Amino acid sequence: MRQGSCVLGLAIGLWCGGAAAATLQGVVSDKEGKPVPGAFVMATQGERKMTTTVVSDAAGHFAITDLFPEKYTLAATRIGYAPDKIADFQLAVGGGKRDFKLTTTDPTDQLPGNMWVAALPDGEFKARFITGCTICHDPGSKTIRKPRTEQDWAEKIELMSKRLDIYSVIPKFDTKELAAWMIAQKYGSKPADVPVPDPGKDATARSTITIYDVGYPDSWAHDMVVEPATGAAWVGDYPYDELVRVDPVTGEQKRFKLPTKGGGMHTLHFDKAGKLWITLQLADMVTSFDPATGAFQLYRGFRKGSLIHSFAYDEQGLIKLDAKGRMWLSEFGTNTIASLNPETGDIKEYELLGKEGHTYGIALDSKGKVWFTKYVENVYGMLDPDSGQVTEKQMPRPESAPHRMSIDDEDRLWIPNSSYGTLARYDIKTDTLKEYPLPDKDTFPYASRFDGATGTVWVQGNGSNSLYRFDPKTEKFTSYRMPLNTAYGRMVAFDYKTGAVWTSLSNYPNKHTERLTGSLVRFTGVEPPQR
Ligand code: HEC
């Protein structure tokens, strides 16, 4: 049951009678009256900016519990069927009933992006295309894959690489060559013949999904974190320089303005004392934030153009300090790893090998060595902070895109390889690497997160609008689907008290998606790993 429904900061007229305990139930069926299993049934409370979703069972039945007795927009959707929607549905204190009737439709525009990318021929060229063209948005979204002339493709590719690519992530493409390739492959004309995701047949069926819309039309909810003490979700609004606290129960949002302009809030982690640490990617700074006082403290002195990316963190998702009390950060823009002593403010920067930047994931192992991945150079590697020595290794396949990795409690790195749709396991102790293909072909994962509570690894799956859980013991994946067609996710976060798993969505730009703001997505009812 959700507690505390009556809050300040939300519109008046909301229910103030205590816990949210109303249940909406009904049956989803087709025109002939046959049950439709595996449909998403979504209840949206617009003022709270919350959408709660469940999946219909084999009998077409669904029940959404713990709702407020308020007005909802309801919808049932399933790939292959036109959505059935109703606005202004007043849910009574004692709950309510609503059935849905779905009629079949052409599924083309409902298919996930990976099914379009999977239609491209496998190989190094495609891997390069995925590396360059999936880092900001989903190339399988309707806007991108619509039919274009060669000239139009060339103009768009030119626009991407010359004007929009402020992070220099698009690997040097010959514009004409890529445009000609898109035409030769008839990109967007036919999806690949790979299985269509069915949320009724995977772990999604047994979970509840809540979407929280955060910010404004051009907001960018890049990373998020769950506050261990309160369960609140915190997210940085990248272009607006605002830190947002979201109450997962009531949906209430509070915004805190950063004391500097053009910060570009990127990654967030709490420390053991309950303080929040945030990288300010566009300002070459780090800030701390005290939720008790609302005070920010800025740390300057990083290289210009460093585009500070991530912190090394521990199994609980908390900032991990080394034996000398230093935190470790990756600098995406300057091919650098940095340490910051939070007590003294001392910063030390270590240049990596190679010349391209794009240092993404960072992790501190049990021996105090600092590991990193580099997105564009096909590289993962290690910095020995004592000697300053850097070792870099190549991923087995050329044009791999080792993205934002995490480390587990046995010194194994879990590296999402975006361009080949795999999760790679690098065992530091044995110096061996193994790649596991994700359940949906040509998913382009962004981040992985080790879950210390269950010993499993979560991978965020762009293109297939999914989160996957990988169990290192059984070497099997479980799929959790989001009820969105362009759920372009970034970070994964855990609420260790409730077992909820969260992710933040931020396609760039939002207008290519059906959610025009940034969003957070929470899965509850996540079952323990099946061993
Ligand atoms: C740095 C981020 C970034 C990268 C990398 C990127 N894009 Fe984009 N893309 C954007 C943004 C932002 C827009 C929206 C532009 C607008 O409408 O103003 C966009 C829009 C598009 C559009 C739609 C234009 C339209 O018709 O509205 C296409 C097609 C496209 N991108 C293709 C690509 C391809 C192909 C690649 C890889 C070569 C790529 N993008 C890489 C940011 C990016």
Coordinates of C-alpha atoms and ligand atoms in Angstrom, one line a residue, residues 128-137 139 143-146 148 152-153 156-161 163-171 173 178 182 187 220 507-512, ligand 1:
R128 CA 30.5 1.0 -36.4
F129 CA 27.1 2.3 -37.4
I130 CA 25.7 1.1 -34.0
T131 CA 28.6 2.7 -32.1
G132 CA 28.1 6.1 -33.8
C133 CA 24.4 6.2 -34.3
T134 CA 22.9 4.7 -31.1
I135 CA 24.7 6.7 -28.5
C136 CA 22.2 9.6 -28.5
H137 CA 19.1 8.0 -29.9
P139 CA 18.0 4.5 -34.9
T143 CA 11.6 9.3 -37.1
I144 CA 15.0 7.8 -37.9
R145 CA 14.0 4.8 -40.0
K146 CA 11.5 6.5 -42.2
R148 CA 14.8 8.7 -47.1
D152 CA 18.6 13.1 -47.3
W153 CA 20.6 10.5 -45.4
K156 CA 21.3 14.0 -41.8
I157 CA 24.6 12.2 -41.2
E158 CA 26.5 15.5 -41.9
L159 CA 24.2 17.3 -39.4
M160 CA 24.9 14.6 -36.8
S161 CA 28.7 14.5 -37.1
R163 CA 26.9 20.0 -35.7
L164 CA 25.3 17.8 -33.1
D165 CA 28.1 15.6 -32.1
I166 CA 29.6 17.8 -29.4
Y167 CA 31.0 14.8 -27.7
S168 CA 32.9 13.6 -30.8
V169 CA 31.5 10.1 -30.5
I170 CA 30.6 9.4 -34.1
P171 CA 33.5 7.4 -35.4
F173 CA 32.4 8.0 -41.1
L178 CA 27.3 5.5 -44.9
M182 CA 21.7 2.9 -45.7
Y187 CA 17.1 0.6 -44.1
W220 CA 17.3 15.1 -20.2
N507 CA 16.7 9.6 -25.7
Y508 CA 18.3 12.7 -27.2
P509 CA 16.1 14.3 -28.4
N510 CA 12.9 13.4 -26.5
K511 CA 10.8 14.4 -29.5
H512 CA 11.7 11.1 -31.2
Ligands
HEC1 C1 25.4 13.6 -30.4 C2 24.1 13.0 -30.5 C3 23.7 12.3 -31.8 C4 24.4 11.3 -32.4 C5 25.7 10.6 -32.1 C6 23.6 11.0 -33.6 N1 22.4 11.8 -33.6 FE1 20.9 11.7 -35.0 N2 20.0 13.2 -34.0 C7 20.4 13.9 -32.8 C8 19.5 15.0 -32.5 C9 19.7 15.9 -31.3 C10 18.5 15.0 -33.5 C11 17.3 15.9 -33.6 C12 17.7 17.1 -34.6 C13 16.6 18.1 -34.7 O1 15.5 17.7 -35.1 O2 16.9 19.2 -34.5 C14 18.8 13.9 -34.4 C15 18.0 13.5 -35.5 C16 18.3 12.5 -36.4 C17 17.6 12.2 -37.6 C18 16.2 12.7 -37.9 C19 16.2 14.0 -38.6 C20 14.7 14.3 -38.9 O3 14.4 14.0 -40.0 O4 14.0 14.9 -38.1 C21 18.2 11.2 -38.2 C22 17.8 10.5 -39.5 C23 19.4 10.9 -37.5 N3 19.5 11.7 -36.4 C24 20.3 9.9 -37.9 C25 21.5 9.7 -37.2 C26 22.6 8.8 -37.7 C27 22.5 8.0 -39.0 C28 23.6 8.9 -36.7 C29 24.9 8.2 -36.8 C30 25.8 8.6 -37.9 C31 23.2 9.8 -35.7 N4 21.9 10.3 -36.0 C32 23.9 10.1 -34.6 C33 21.6 13.5 -32.1 C34 22.5 12.6 -32.5

